[in-house]
XYZ file of C-alpha atoms in Angstrom:
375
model
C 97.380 31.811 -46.678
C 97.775 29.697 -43.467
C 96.380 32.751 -41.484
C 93.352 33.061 -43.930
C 92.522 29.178 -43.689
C 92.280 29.588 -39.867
C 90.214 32.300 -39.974
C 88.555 30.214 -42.484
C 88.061 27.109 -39.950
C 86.942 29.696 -37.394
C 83.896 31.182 -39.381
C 82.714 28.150 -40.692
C 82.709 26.604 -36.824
C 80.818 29.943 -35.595
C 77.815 29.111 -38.070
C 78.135 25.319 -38.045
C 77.597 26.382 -33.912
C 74.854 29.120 -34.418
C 72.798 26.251 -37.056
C 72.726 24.022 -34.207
C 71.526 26.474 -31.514
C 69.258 27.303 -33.950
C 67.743 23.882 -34.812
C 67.829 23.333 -30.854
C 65.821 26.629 -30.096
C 63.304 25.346 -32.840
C 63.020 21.841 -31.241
C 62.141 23.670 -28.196
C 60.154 26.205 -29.564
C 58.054 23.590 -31.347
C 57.834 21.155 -27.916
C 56.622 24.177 -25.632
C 53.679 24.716 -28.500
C 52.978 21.527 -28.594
C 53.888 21.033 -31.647
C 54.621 17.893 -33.747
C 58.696 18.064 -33.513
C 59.722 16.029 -30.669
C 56.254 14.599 -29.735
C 54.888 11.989 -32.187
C 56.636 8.900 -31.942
C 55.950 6.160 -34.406
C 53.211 4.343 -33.060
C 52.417 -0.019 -34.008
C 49.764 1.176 -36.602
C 50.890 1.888 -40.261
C 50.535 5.223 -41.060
C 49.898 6.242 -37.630
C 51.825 8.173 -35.412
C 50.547 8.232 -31.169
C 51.877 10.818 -28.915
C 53.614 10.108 -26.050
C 54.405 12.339 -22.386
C 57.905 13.276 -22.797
C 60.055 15.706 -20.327
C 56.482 15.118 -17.360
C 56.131 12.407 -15.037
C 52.258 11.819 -14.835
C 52.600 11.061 -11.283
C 54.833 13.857 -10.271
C 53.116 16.400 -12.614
C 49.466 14.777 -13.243
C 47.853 17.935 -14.314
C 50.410 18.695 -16.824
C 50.310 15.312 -18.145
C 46.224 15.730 -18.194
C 46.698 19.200 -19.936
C 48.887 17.723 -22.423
C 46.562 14.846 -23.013
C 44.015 16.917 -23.396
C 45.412 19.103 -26.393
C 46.553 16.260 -28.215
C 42.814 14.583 -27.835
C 41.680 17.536 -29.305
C 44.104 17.925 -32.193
C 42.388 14.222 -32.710
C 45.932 12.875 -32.275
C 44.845 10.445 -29.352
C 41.583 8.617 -30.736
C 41.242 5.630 -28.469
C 41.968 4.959 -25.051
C 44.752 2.524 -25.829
C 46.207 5.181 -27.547
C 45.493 8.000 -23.973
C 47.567 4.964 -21.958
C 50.255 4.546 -24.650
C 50.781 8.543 -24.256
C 49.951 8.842 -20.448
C 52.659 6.026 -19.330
C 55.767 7.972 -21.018
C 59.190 7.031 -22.285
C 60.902 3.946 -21.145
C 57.576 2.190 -19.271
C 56.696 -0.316 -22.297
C 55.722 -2.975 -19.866
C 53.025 -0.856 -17.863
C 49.846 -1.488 -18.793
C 48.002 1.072 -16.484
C 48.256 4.272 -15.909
C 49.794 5.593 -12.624
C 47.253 5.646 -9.461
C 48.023 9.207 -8.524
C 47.418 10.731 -12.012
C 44.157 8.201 -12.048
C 43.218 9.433 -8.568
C 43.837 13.292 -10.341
C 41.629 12.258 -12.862
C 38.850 11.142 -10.509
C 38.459 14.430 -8.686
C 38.779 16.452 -11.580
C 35.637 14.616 -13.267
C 33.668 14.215 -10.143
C 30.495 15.865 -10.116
C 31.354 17.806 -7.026
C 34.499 19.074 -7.991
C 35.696 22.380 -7.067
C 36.418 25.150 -10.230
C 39.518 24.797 -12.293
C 40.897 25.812 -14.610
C 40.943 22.562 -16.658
C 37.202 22.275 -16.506
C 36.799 24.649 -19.332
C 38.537 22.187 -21.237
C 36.695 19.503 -19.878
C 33.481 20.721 -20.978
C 34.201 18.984 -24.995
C 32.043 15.809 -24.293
C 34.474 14.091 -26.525
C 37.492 14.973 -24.151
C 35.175 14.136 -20.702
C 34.107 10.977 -22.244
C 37.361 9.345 -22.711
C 38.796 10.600 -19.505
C 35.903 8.943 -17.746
C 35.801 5.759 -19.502
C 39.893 5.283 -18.610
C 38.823 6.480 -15.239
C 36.279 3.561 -15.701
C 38.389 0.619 -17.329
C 41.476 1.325 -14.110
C 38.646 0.489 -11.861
C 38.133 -2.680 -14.009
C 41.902 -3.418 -13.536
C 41.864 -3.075 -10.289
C 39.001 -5.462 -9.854
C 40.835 -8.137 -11.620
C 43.781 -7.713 -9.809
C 41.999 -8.405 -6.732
C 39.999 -11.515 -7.863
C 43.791 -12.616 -9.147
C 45.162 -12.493 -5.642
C 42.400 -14.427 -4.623
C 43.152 -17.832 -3.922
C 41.177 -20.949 -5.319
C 39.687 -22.517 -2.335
C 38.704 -25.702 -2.797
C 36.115 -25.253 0.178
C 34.553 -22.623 -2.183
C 31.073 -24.137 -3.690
C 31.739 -21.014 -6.413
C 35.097 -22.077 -7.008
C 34.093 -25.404 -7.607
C 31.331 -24.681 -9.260
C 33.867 -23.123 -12.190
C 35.853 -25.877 -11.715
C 33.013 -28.498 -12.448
C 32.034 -26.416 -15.502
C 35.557 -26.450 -16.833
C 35.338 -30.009 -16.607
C 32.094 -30.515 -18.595
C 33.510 -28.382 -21.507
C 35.504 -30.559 -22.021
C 32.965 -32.861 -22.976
C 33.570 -34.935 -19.514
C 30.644 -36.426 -17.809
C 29.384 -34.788 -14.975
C 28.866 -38.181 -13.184
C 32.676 -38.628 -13.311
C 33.808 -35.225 -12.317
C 36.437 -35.645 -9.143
C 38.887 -32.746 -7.809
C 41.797 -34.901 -7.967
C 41.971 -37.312 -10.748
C 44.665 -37.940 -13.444
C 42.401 -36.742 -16.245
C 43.370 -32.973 -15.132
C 46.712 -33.879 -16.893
C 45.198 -33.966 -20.170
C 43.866 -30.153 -19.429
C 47.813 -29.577 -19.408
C 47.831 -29.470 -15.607
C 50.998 -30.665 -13.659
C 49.109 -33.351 -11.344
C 46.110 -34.681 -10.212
C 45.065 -31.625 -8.384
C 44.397 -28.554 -10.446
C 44.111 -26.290 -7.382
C 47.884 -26.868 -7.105
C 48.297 -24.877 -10.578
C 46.099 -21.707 -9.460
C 48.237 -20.442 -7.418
C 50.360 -17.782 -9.343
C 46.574 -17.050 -11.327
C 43.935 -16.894 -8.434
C 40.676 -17.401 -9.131
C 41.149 -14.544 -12.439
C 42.614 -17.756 -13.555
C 40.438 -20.415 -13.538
C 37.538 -17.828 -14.820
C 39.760 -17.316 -17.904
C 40.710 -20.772 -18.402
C 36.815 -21.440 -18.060
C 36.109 -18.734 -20.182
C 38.518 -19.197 -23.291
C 37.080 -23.081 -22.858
C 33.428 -22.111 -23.550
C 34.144 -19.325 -26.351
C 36.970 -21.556 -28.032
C 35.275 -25.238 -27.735
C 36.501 -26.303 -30.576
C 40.453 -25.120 -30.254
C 39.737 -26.415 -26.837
C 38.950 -29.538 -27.539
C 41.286 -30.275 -30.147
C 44.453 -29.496 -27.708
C 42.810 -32.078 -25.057
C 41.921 -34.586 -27.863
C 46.073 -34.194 -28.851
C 47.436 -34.206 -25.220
C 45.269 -37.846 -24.466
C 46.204 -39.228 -27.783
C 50.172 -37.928 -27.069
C 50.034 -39.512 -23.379
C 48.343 -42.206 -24.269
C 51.065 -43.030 -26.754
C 54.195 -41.990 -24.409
C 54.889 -38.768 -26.415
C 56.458 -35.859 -25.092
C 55.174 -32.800 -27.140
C 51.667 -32.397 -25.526
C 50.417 -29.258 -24.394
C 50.613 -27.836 -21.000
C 47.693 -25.988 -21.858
C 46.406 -24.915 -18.259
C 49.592 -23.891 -16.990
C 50.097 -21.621 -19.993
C 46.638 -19.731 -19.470
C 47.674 -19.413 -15.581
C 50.825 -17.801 -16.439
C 49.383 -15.703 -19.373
C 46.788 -14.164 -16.783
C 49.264 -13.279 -14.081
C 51.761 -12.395 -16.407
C 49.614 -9.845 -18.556
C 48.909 -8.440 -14.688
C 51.610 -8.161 -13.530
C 53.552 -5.778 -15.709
C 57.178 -7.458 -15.761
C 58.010 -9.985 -18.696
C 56.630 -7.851 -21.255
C 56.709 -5.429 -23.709
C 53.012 -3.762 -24.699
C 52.667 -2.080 -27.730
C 49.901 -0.135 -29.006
C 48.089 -3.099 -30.999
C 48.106 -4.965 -27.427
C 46.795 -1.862 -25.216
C 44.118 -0.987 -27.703
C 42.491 -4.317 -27.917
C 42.897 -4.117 -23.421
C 41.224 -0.672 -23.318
C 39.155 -0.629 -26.609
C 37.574 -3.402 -26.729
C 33.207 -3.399 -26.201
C 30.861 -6.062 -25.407
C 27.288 -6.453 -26.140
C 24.186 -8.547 -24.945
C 23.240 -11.179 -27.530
C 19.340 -11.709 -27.478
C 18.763 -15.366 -27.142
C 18.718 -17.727 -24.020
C 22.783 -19.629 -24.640
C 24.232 -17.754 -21.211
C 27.500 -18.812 -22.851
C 26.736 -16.483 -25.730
C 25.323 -13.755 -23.803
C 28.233 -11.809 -24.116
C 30.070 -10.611 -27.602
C 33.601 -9.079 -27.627
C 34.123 -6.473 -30.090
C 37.526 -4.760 -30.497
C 37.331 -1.205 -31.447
C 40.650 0.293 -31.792
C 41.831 2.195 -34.148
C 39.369 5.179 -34.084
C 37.104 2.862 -32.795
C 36.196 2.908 -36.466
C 33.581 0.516 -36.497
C 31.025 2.157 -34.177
C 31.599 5.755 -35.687
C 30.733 3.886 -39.482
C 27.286 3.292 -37.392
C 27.297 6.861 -36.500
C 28.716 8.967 -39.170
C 28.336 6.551 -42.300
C 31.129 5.862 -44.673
C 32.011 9.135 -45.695
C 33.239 10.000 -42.100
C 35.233 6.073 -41.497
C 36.956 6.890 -44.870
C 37.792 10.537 -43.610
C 39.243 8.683 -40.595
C 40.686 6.278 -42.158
C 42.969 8.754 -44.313
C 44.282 10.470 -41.036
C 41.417 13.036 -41.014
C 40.586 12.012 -37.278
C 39.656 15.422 -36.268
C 35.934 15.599 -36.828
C 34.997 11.792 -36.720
C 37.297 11.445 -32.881
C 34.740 14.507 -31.244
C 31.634 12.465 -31.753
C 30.865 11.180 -28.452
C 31.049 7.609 -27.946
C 27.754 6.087 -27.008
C 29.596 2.131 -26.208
C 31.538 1.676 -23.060
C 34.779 0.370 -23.118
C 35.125 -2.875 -21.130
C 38.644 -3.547 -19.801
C 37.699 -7.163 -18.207
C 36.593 -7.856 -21.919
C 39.379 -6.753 -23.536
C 41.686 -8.057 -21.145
C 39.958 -11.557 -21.589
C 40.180 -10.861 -25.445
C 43.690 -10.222 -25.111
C 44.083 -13.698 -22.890
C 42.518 -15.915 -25.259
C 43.743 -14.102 -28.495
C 47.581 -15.441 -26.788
C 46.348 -19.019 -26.290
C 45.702 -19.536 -29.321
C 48.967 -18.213 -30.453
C 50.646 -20.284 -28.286
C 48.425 -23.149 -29.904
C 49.765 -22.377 -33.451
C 53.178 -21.767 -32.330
C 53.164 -25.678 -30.270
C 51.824 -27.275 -32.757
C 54.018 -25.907 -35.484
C 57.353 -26.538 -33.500
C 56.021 -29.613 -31.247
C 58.502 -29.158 -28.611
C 59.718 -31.768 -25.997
C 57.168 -31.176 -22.863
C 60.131 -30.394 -20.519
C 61.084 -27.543 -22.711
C 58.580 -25.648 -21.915
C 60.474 -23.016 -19.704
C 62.941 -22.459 -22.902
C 60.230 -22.168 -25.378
C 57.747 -20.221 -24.472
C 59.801 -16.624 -24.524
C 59.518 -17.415 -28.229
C 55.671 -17.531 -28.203
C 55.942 -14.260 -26.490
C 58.407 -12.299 -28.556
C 56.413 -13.137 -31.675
C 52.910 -12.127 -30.064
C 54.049 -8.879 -28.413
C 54.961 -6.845 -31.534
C 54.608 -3.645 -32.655
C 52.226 -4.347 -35.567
């Protein structure tokens, strides 16, 4: 009996063994295809489920990483272009926000107009495919551009810079007549002393630009933070808001790739976001932002009419994704979106908690955790 039980043990080990080589050849049968096993990941989105580059390094391997891109665009498992950088940066790289230069500078050789023959052009020739590889192509470019106006340095010697400077001022409902670089009315912006140039530093001139920016789209939020920080001072309070040194640190922060997680929400509204020309003569309204992830369902309703957006919307990407898109993406848009869309979450979560000024260092990884979610 003891003889038959080991022979027993031994059988049932040899197929418990052969059922996992099994499953294991069928994992990698299925990842070599291509095939969903192994390669969908669940993605921020209910009900949606974004590829991501698993087993290839873009930059080691960027024409692998462009082939597999490629199929899954035209599977219509990769819709938007937050969705191409959530694949494209891999496993383990939740912070990066852009994709890596070599596999962008790949990617602008193989769509140049006087590229030589390959083998990948075939592919290339689905105007859906060539569209979104040119408009990442396009929206890097953007990146790069703000990264360079970031690490420019406000210059107080600059009649530009000062000219955004004076503007900030006025929306805040100063009088010109009284405008001064140093004063101690900068304080109730939320900056640390009388000079604001002091504050710029870590933000460049990206900084003030954004500051200006969220200032004349956001009046009203705007004004009501420096109505509460001169009413707070005023009274001896210590629970105003250090409003301008927030929006510095938000725009070299989002830049800069270390403090935080993106998730798929956050990289679609950086990548697929549009704007438009208003008709009318406000130069402050000139300009609308329009956030088109997901599908970038709204502009394919315009296009296809609600039988296709309800096709989409019930996971049936394939024939609504291959329409080509006829609105450029607009990463300094969406990345100015994303700036002010963080301000005012860091309004609501101030003036919910009301913390002591000096705590701002402790408090304000809280703001971020419960901005930079999944969903």
């Amino acid at each position: 009996m003891t003889s038959f039980l080991h022979s027993l043990a031994d059988h049932v080990s040899l197929l418990s063994m052969a059922v996992a080589v099994g499953g294991i050849a069928v994992f990698m049968y299925h990842a070599h295809r291509g095939g969903k096993l192994g390669k969908l990941l669940p993605s921020s989105h209910c009900g949606r489920r974004s590829p991501v580059l698993n087993g290839v390094v873009a930059s080691q391997q960027p024409e692998m990483a462009t082939r597999k891109a490629i199929h899954h665009i035209r599977r219509g498992e990769i819709a938007t272009l937050g969705e191409l950088v959530y694949f494209f940066r891999g496993i383990g790289n939740e912070k990066k926000i852009f994709i890596d230069p070599v596999l962008l500078s790949y990617l602008q050789r193989l769509l140049a107009a006087d590229a030589p023959p390959d083998a990948i052009s075939i592919e290339l020739q689905d105007a859906h495919v060539r569209e979104m590889l040119c408009q990442l192509c396009h929206c890097s470019e953007q990146a790069a551009h703000l990264g360079k106006e970031r690490a420019t340095s406000f210059d107080a010697e600059n009649p530009e810079h000062m000219r955004l400077l004076r503007e900030l001022w006025a929306a805040a409902g100063k009088s010109p007549a009284d405008f001064s670089h140093r004063s101690d009315q900068w304080v109730e912006f939320g900056f640390q002393g009388l000079d604001p140039a002091t504050d710029f530093r870590g933000g460049g001139v990206l900084a003030l630009r954004q500051f200006l920016h969220f200032a004349q789209t956001h009046n009203t939020e705007f004004k009501q933070m420096m109505a509460f920080n001169k009413r707070a001072i005023a009274a001896g309070e210590h629970s105003w808001y250090l409003l301008a040194v927030v929006s510095i640190q938000f725009t070299a922060q989002l830049l800069l790739q270390q403090d935080h997680a993106f998730y798929l929400p956050q990289l679609e509204v950086l990548y697929d976001t549009i704007c438009r020309e208003n008709d009318g003569n406000d130069k402050k309204s000139d300009v609308t932002m329009r956030h088109v992830g997901n599908a970038r369902a709204d502009v394919m309703e315009r296009r296809c009419g609600n039988k296709e957006r309800r096709e989409t919307s019930d996971g049936n990407r394939g024939k609504a994704v291959h329409i080509p898109w006829s609105e450029k993406s607009d990463f300094e848009v969406g990345f100015y979106l994303l700036h002010h869309q963080l301000l005012l979450h860091f309004k609501t979560c101030w003036h919910r908690d009301l913390p002591h000024v000096m705590e701002y260092g402790n408090y304000m990884p809280t703001v971020f955790r419960s901005f930079f979610v999944p969903a």
